[in-house]
mmCIF file of C-alpha atoms in Angstrom:
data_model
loop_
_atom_site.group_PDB
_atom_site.id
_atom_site.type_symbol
_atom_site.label_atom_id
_atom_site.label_comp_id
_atom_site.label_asym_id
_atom_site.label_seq_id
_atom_site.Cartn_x
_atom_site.Cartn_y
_atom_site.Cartn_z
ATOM 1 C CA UNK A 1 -19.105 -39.873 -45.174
ATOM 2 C CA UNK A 2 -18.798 -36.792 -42.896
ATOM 3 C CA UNK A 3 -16.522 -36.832 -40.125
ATOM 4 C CA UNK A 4 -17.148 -34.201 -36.952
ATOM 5 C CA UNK A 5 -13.700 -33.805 -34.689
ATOM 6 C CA UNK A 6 -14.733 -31.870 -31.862
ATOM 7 C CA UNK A 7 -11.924 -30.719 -29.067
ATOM 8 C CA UNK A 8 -13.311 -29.641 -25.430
ATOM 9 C CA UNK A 9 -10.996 -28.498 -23.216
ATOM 10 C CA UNK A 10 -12.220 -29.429 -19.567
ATOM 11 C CA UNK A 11 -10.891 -27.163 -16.663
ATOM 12 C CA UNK A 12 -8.109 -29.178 -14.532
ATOM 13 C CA UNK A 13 -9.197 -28.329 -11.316
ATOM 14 C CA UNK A 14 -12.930 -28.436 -11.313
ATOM 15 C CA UNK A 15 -14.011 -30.524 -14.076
ATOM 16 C CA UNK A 16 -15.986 -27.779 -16.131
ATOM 17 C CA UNK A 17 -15.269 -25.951 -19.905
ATOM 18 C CA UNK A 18 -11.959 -24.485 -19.575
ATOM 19 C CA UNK A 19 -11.420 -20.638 -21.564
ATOM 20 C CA UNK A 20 -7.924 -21.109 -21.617
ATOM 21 C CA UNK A 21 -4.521 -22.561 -20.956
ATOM 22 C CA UNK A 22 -2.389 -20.686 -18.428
ATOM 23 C CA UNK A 23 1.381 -21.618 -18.370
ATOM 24 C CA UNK A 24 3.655 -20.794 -15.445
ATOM 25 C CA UNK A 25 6.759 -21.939 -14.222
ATOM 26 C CA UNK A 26 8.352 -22.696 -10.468
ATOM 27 C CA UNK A 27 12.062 -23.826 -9.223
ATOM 28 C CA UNK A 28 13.329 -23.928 -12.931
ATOM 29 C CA UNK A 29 10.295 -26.417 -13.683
ATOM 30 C CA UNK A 30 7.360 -24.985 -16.539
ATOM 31 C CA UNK A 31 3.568 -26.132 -16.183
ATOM 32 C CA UNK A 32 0.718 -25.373 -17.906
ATOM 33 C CA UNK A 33 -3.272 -25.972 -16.726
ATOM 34 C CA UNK A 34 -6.623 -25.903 -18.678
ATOM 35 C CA UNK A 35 -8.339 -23.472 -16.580
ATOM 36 C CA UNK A 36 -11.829 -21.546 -16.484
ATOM 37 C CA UNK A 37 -11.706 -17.697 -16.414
ATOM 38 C CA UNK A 38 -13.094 -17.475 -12.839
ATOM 39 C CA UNK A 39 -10.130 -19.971 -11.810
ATOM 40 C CA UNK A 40 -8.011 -18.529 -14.505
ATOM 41 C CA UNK A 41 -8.330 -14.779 -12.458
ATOM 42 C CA UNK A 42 -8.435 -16.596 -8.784
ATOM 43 C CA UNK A 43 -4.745 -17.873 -9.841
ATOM 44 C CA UNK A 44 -3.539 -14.942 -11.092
ATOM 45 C CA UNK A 45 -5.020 -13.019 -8.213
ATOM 46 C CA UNK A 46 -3.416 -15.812 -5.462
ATOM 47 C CA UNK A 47 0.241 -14.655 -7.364
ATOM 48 C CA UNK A 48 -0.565 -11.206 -8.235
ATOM 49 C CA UNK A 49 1.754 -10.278 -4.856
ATOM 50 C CA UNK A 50 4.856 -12.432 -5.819
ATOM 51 C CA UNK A 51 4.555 -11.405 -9.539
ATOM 52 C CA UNK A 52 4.931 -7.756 -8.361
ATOM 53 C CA UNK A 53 7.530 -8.345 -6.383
ATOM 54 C CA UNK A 54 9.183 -10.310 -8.661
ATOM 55 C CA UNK A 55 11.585 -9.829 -11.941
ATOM 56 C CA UNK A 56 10.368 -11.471 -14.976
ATOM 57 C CA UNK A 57 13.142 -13.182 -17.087
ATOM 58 C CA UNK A 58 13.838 -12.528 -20.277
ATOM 59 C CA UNK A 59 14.730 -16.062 -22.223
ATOM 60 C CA UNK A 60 16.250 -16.307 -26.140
ATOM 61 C CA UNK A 61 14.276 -17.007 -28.629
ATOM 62 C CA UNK A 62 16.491 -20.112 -29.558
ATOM 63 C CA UNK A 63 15.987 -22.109 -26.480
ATOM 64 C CA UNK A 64 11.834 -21.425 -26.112
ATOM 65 C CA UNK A 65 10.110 -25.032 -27.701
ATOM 66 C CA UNK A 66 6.187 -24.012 -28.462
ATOM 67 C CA UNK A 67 4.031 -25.279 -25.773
ATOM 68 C CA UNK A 68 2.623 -28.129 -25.177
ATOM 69 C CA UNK A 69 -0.840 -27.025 -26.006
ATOM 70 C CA UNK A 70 0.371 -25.324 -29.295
ATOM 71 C CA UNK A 71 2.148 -28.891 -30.323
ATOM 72 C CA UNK A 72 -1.214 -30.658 -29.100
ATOM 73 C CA UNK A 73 -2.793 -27.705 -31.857
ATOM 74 C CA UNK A 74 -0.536 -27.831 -34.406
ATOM 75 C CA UNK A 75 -1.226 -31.458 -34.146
ATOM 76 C CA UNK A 76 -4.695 -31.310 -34.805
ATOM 77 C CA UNK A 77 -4.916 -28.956 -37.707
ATOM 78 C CA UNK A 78 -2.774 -31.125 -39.506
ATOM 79 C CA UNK A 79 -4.326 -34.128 -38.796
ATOM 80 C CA UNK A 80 -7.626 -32.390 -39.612
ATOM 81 C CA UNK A 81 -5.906 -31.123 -42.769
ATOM 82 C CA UNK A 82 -4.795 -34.055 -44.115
ATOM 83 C CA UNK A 83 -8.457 -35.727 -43.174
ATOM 84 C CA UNK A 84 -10.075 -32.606 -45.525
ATOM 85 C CA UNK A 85 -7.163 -33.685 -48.505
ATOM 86 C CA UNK A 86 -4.919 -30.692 -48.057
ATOM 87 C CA UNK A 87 -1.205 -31.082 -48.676
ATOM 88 C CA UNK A 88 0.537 -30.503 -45.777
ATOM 89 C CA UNK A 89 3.723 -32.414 -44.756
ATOM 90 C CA UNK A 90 3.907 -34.594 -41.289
ATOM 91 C CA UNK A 91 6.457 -32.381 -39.352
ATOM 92 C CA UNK A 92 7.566 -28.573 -40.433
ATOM 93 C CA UNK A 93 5.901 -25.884 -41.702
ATOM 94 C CA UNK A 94 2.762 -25.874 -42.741
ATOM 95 C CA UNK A 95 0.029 -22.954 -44.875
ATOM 96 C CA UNK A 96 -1.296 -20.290 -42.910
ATOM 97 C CA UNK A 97 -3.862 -20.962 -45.014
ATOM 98 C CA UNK A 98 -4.420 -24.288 -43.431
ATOM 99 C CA UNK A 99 -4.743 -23.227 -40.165
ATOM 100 C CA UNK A 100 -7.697 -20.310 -41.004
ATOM 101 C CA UNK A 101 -9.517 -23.056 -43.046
ATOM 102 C CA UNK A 102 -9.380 -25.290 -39.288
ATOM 103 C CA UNK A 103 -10.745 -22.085 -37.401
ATOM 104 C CA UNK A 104 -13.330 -21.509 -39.579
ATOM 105 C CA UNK A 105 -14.447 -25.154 -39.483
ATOM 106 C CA UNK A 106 -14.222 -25.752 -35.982
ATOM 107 C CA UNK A 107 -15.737 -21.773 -34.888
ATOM 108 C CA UNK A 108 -11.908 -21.564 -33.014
ATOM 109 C CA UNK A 109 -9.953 -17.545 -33.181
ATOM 110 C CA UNK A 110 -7.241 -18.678 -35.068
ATOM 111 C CA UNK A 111 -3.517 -18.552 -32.823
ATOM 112 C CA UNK A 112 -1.257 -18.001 -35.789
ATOM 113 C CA UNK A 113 1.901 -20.420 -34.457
ATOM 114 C CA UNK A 114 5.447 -21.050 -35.761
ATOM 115 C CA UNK A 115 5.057 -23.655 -38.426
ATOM 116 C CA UNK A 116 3.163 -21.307 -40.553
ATOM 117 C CA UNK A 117 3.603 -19.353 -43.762
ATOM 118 C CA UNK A 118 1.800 -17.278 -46.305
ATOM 119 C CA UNK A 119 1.532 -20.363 -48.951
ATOM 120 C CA UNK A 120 -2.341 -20.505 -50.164
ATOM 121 C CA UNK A 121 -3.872 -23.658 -50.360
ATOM 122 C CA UNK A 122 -6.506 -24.721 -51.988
ATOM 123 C CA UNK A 123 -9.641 -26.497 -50.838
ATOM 124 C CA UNK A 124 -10.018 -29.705 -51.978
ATOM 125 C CA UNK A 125 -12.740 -30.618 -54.834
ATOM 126 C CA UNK A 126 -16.490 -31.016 -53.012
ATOM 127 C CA UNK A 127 -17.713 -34.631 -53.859
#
């Protein structure tokens, strides 16, 4: 049996194919929105003025947690991985490996995240 995940990521505003997840943050408080590119550029053209005028923050590395939409990713590749028979443990680190083999599958540019390393892994046996 073959089993086909696909993920489409549907625009928040408008209902169509969202390009891409734009985080921002307001009074202390951090969103983030599935948006197309032409809404994509219309918000980043609505803040381009306050941005400008603004100072971004710098924040330590020890208090940033990954995003939501790189947990919801992580997520998925190893759920996908452990679907395909690859050893990969349910919270941690996992293969870079793992997460090229899940972008090649699923035609995705791979987003190399935290919970990655160098280990190869192999594919499992065809059959």
């Amino acid at each position: 049996m073959v089993r086909d995940t696909i993920t489409r990521t549907v625009d928040d505003l408008d209902g169509t194919a969202a390009d891409e997840t734009v985080l921002f943050s307001l009074d202390g408080d951090e969103y983030e929105i599935d948006l197309s590119v032409t809404n994509a550029s219309a918000l980043r053209l609505l803040l381009a003025r306050y941005v400008a005028a603004g100072r971004q923050l710098e924040r330590e590395a020890s208090t940033q947690r990954p995003s939501a939409a790189r947990r919801r990713r992580t997520s998925a590749i190893r759920q996908w991985a452990l679907e395909q028979g690859l050893q990969v443990t349910a919270r941690g680190r996992f293969p870079d490996r793992v997460a090229v083999l899940y972008s090649q599958r699923h035609s995705t540019p791979d987003h190399s995240s935290p919970g990655h390393n160098a280990e190869p892994v192999s594919e499992p046996p065809a059959g």
